[in-house]
Coordinates of C-alpha atoms in Angstrom, one line a residue:
M30 CA -35.1 -21.2 1.6
S31 CA -36.3 -17.9 2.5
Q32 CA -34.1 -14.7 3.6
G33 CA -35.4 -14.9 7.3
V34 CA -34.2 -18.5 7.5
L35 CA -31.1 -17.9 5.8
E36 CA -30.2 -15.2 8.2
R37 CA -30.7 -17.1 11.3
V38 CA -28.4 -19.9 10.0
R39 CA -25.7 -17.5 8.8
R40 CA -22.8 -16.9 11.2
P41 CA -21.3 -13.3 10.4
E42 CA -18.6 -13.7 12.7
Y43 CA -17.1 -16.6 10.5
T44 CA -18.1 -15.4 6.9
G45 CA -17.6 -12.4 4.8
E46 CA -14.7 -10.5 5.7
N47 CA -14.3 -12.5 8.9
R48 CA -14.0 -15.8 7.2
C49 CA -11.3 -18.1 8.4
V50 CA -9.7 -19.1 5.2
P51 CA -7.8 -22.3 6.8
C52 CA -11.1 -23.2 8.4
T53 CA -13.0 -23.1 4.9
A54 CA -10.1 -24.9 3.0
T55 CA -10.3 -27.7 5.9
N56 CA -13.9 -28.0 5.8
L57 CA -14.1 -28.2 1.9
L58 CA -11.5 -31.1 2.1
I59 CA -13.6 -32.9 4.7
A60 CA -16.7 -32.3 2.6
A61 CA -15.1 -33.5 -0.5
A62 CA -13.8 -36.7 1.1
V63 CA -17.1 -38.0 2.6
T64 CA -19.0 -36.9 -0.6
A65 CA -16.5 -39.3 -2.5
A66 CA -17.0 -41.9 -0.2
L67 CA -21.0 -41.7 -0.5
A68 CA -20.6 -41.7 -4.1
V69 CA -19.1 -45.1 -3.9
L70 CA -21.5 -46.5 -1.3
V71 CA -24.9 -44.6 -1.4
P72 CA -24.4 -42.5 -4.9
P73 CA -28.1 -40.8 -4.3
A74 CA -26.7 -39.5 -0.9
A75 CA -23.8 -38.1 -2.3
L76 CA -25.4 -35.2 -4.1
V77 CA -27.7 -34.5 -1.2
F78 CA -24.5 -34.2 1.4
A79 CA -22.4 -32.2 -1.0
V80 CA -25.1 -29.6 -1.3
V81 CA -25.8 -29.4 2.4
A82 CA -22.3 -29.4 3.3
V83 CA -21.2 -26.4 0.6
G84 CA -24.2 -24.5 1.7
S85 CA -23.2 -25.0 5.6
I86 CA -19.6 -23.7 4.7
W87 CA -20.8 -20.6 2.9
L88 CA -23.4 -19.7 5.4
R89 CA -21.6 -20.6 8.5
G90 CA -17.9 -20.5 7.7
Y91 CA -17.7 -24.4 8.3
L92 CA -19.1 -27.7 8.5
V93 CA -17.4 -29.7 11.4
P94 CA -18.7 -27.7 14.8
G95 CA -16.0 -26.2 16.6
T96 CA -13.9 -25.8 13.5
P97 CA -12.4 -22.1 14.3
E98 CA -11.2 -22.9 17.7
L99 CA -9.6 -26.4 16.4
T100 CA -7.6 -24.3 13.8
K101 CA -6.4 -21.8 16.4
R102 CA -5.4 -24.6 18.7
Y103 CA -3.9 -27.3 16.6
F104 CA -2.7 -25.5 13.4
P105 CA 1.1 -24.1 13.6
E106 CA 1.4 -20.6 14.1
W107 CA 3.5 -20.2 10.6
L108 CA 0.5 -21.6 8.7
L109 CA -2.0 -19.3 10.2
A110 CA 0.2 -16.3 9.6
K111 CA -0.1 -17.1 5.9
F112 CA -3.8 -16.4 6.4
D113 CA -3.2 -13.5 8.6
K114 CA -5.0 -15.3 11.4
A115 CA -1.7 -15.3 13.6
P116 CA -2.0 -12.9 16.5
A117 CA -0.2 -9.7 15.4
A118 CA 2.9 -8.9 17.7
D119 CA 3.3 -5.4 18.7
R120 CA 6.2 -4.2 16.7
E121 CA 8.2 -1.0 17.4
P122 CA 7.8 2.2 14.9
I123 CA 11.0 2.6 12.7
S124 CA 12.6 5.7 12.8
A125 CA 14.5 7.7 10.0
E126 CA 17.7 6.8 11.7
D127 CA 17.0 3.2 11.7
F128 CA 16.4 2.0 8.1
D129 CA 17.7 2.6 4.7
P130 CA 15.3 3.6 2.1
E131 CA 17.1 1.7 -0.7
T132 CA 17.0 -1.4 0.9
V133 CA 13.4 -1.0 1.9
L134 CA 12.5 -0.5 -1.5
L135 CA 14.5 -3.4 -2.7
E136 CA 13.5 -5.8 -0.1
S137 CA 9.5 -5.0 -0.7
G138 CA 9.7 -5.5 -4.5
V139 CA 9.2 -1.7 -5.3
V140 CA 12.6 -1.6 -7.1
E141 CA 14.9 -4.1 -8.7
P142 CA 18.2 -4.3 -9.9
C143 CA 18.3 -3.4 -13.9
E144 CA 21.1 -2.2 -16.0
G145 CA 24.5 -2.5 -14.2
D146 CA 24.5 -1.2 -10.7
D147 CA 21.2 0.7 -11.4
L148 CA 17.9 0.0 -9.8
C149 CA 14.5 0.4 -11.6
L150 CA 10.9 0.3 -10.4
T151 CA 9.1 -3.0 -10.8
D152 CA 6.6 -3.3 -13.3
D153 CA 4.0 -4.2 -10.7
F154 CA 4.6 -1.0 -8.5
E155 CA 5.1 1.5 -11.8
R156 CA 1.8 0.5 -13.1
A157 CA 0.0 0.9 -9.7
W158 CA 1.9 4.3 -8.8
Q159 CA 1.1 5.6 -12.4
R160 CA -2.6 4.7 -12.0
H161 CA -3.1 6.5 -8.7
I162 CA -1.1 9.6 -10.3
D163 CA -3.6 9.7 -13.1
A164 CA -6.6 9.3 -10.8
I165 CA -5.6 12.6 -8.8
A166 CA -4.3 14.8 -11.6
D167 CA -6.7 17.4 -11.7
D168 CA -6.7 20.1 -8.6
D169 CA -9.9 18.9 -7.1
A170 CA -9.0 15.0 -6.9
L171 CA -5.4 16.2 -5.5
R172 CA -6.8 18.5 -2.9
A173 CA -9.3 15.7 -1.8
E174 CA -6.6 13.2 -1.6
L175 CA -4.5 15.4 0.3
A176 CA -7.4 16.2 2.8
E177 CA -7.9 12.8 3.3
Q178 CA -4.6 11.6 3.9
L179 CA -4.1 14.4 6.5
G180 CA -7.5 14.1 8.1
L181 CA -8.8 17.5 7.1
D182 CA -11.6 19.1 5.1
A183 CA -10.8 19.4 1.4
D184 CA -12.8 22.8 1.3
E185 CA -10.3 24.5 3.4
V186 CA -7.2 23.1 1.5
T187 CA -5.6 25.5 -1.1
F188 CA -2.5 25.3 -3.3
E189 CA 0.0 28.1 -3.9
S190 CA 3.1 28.3 -6.0
H191 CA 6.1 30.6 -4.9
G192 CA 9.0 30.4 -7.2
D193 CA 10.3 26.8 -6.7
A194 CA 8.0 26.0 -4.1
Y195 CA 4.6 24.5 -4.1
L196 CA 2.7 25.0 -0.9
A197 CA -0.4 23.7 0.7
R198 CA -2.3 25.6 3.0
N199 CA -5.3 24.7 5.6
D200 CA -7.2 27.7 5.9
T201 CA -4.2 30.1 6.9
T202 CA -1.7 27.3 7.9
R203 CA 0.8 25.7 5.8
I204 CA 0.4 21.9 5.9
G205 CA 3.3 21.1 3.5
Q206 CA 5.8 22.3 0.9
W207 CA 7.1 20.5 -2.0
E208 CA 9.4 21.2 -5.0
S209 CA 6.6 21.3 -7.6
R210 CA 3.1 20.4 -8.1
S211 CA 4.5 17.1 -10.0
A212 CA 6.5 16.4 -6.8
L213 CA 3.2 16.4 -4.6
L214 CA 1.5 14.4 -7.3
A215 CA 4.0 11.6 -7.1
D216 CA 4.2 11.6 -3.2
L217 CA 0.4 11.6 -2.7
A218 CA 0.1 8.7 -5.3
A219 CA 3.2 6.8 -3.7
A220 CA 1.7 7.2 -0.2
T221 CA -1.4 5.6 -1.4
E222 CA 0.2 2.9 -2.9
L223 CA 3.2 1.8 -0.7
P224 CA 1.2 0.5 2.4
E225 CA 0.4 -2.5 0.3
W226 CA 4.1 -3.1 -0.1
V227 CA 6.2 -1.7 2.8
E228 CA 5.3 -1.6 6.6
W229 CA 4.2 1.8 6.3
D230 CA 2.4 2.1 9.7
R231 CA 5.9 1.4 11.3
L232 CA 7.5 4.4 9.8
D233 CA 7.6 7.7 11.4
S234 CA 7.1 10.9 9.3
R235 CA 10.6 11.7 8.5
A236 CA 11.2 8.0 7.2
R237 CA 8.2 8.0 4.9
S238 CA 9.3 11.5 3.8
Q239 CA 12.5 9.8 2.9
L240 CA 11.2 7.1 1.2
L241 CA 8.7 9.2 -0.8
S242 CA 11.5 11.5 -1.8
G243 CA 13.8 8.4 -2.6
L244 CA 11.1 7.2 -5.1
R245 CA 10.9 10.3 -7.1
V246 CA 14.4 9.4 -8.3
F247 CA 12.6 6.7 -10.5
V248 CA 10.0 8.8 -12.1
E249 CA 10.6 8.7 -15.9
T250 CA 7.6 10.4 -17.2
C251 CA 6.4 13.8 -15.7
P252 CA 3.4 13.3 -13.4
S253 CA 2.0 16.9 -14.6
C254 CA 3.0 17.4 -18.2
G255 CA 3.6 13.9 -19.2
G256 CA 7.2 14.7 -20.8
L257 CA 10.4 13.1 -20.3
V258 CA 12.0 13.4 -16.6
T259 CA 15.8 14.1 -16.7
A260 CA 18.6 14.7 -14.1
D261 CA 21.4 16.9 -14.6
T262 CA 23.8 18.8 -12.3
E263 CA 23.3 22.6 -11.5
T264 CA 25.3 25.3 -9.5
V265 CA 23.3 27.1 -6.6
E266 CA 24.4 30.3 -5.4
S267 CA 23.6 31.8 -2.0
C268 CA 24.7 34.9 -0.2
C269 CA 27.7 33.2 1.1
R270 CA 28.8 30.4 -1.2
S271 CA 27.9 28.3 -4.3
H272 CA 27.2 24.4 -4.3
T273 CA 26.6 21.7 -6.7
V274 CA 23.3 20.0 -6.9
V275 CA 21.8 17.0 -8.8
A276 CA 18.3 18.1 -9.9
V277 CA 15.5 15.9 -11.2
G278 CA 12.8 17.6 -13.4
C279 CA 10.4 17.4 -16.2
E280 CA 11.9 18.6 -19.5
D281 CA 8.8 19.9 -20.9
C282 CA 7.2 22.0 -18.3
G283 CA 10.1 22.5 -15.9
D284 CA 8.8 21.1 -12.7
R285 CA 11.7 20.1 -10.3
L286 CA 10.9 16.7 -8.8
L287 CA 14.0 16.4 -6.6
E288 CA 17.1 18.2 -5.8
V289 CA 19.8 17.0 -3.8
P290 CA 23.8 17.9 -3.0
Y291 CA 25.9 16.4 -5.6
N292 CA 27.9 14.7 -2.7
E293 CA 24.7 12.7 -1.6
A294 CA 23.6 12.0 -5.1
T295 CA 27.1 10.2 -6.0
A296 CA 27.0 8.4 -2.8

């Protein structure tokens, strides 16, 4: 069969990325049943029918005419939802005041209970997160990833270090500040992976920031230097007072990943 004939037969609205999985499964079952019946009654016709049936399902998405509409009409919504064929309901955004990061991470399978009352990253998420960290480890890749996530031109994004702060600028405008380059690496890699695990599109910017910061607590290997990550308490002095913080950072290179007030950390 020539390419031109194939294109005339093909139904792109029901194949490729648009393929209706319930339709395909239903039609394959029908084809298998008819083929089995023909194999008993008319064996030579069974092979011919099987080839035609599979070819039709592959090119058109279905064998029985009208299958897509039939599945929408008669399949229960819970079944269609499993194949992402149920109409998506409009869902309200989740603000930082309306959710608990720990609960979100637990329920989505990003973290799990481990020793005692502690939480640890699940193996699947940890591998995926580390893979993304490795992919953006050099400055060019890091700049390109940040620009892509913010919808900016990568050529206009620059990085600066100022004491304990790591800044990103777009031309002369500051677009973000992190505790260190390692913190930025961790956040960008997590922001790439998390949409596969949580309802990322429903989170506002503050909620996303809380989720990313909370994840840094679970980093065990420094994103920049590969050394051990440890947590310790420190006393921070200001002009008027001093307070205790829990600092999470890289032992080898000194990059700070997270710093939170001691009372919040213990809570």
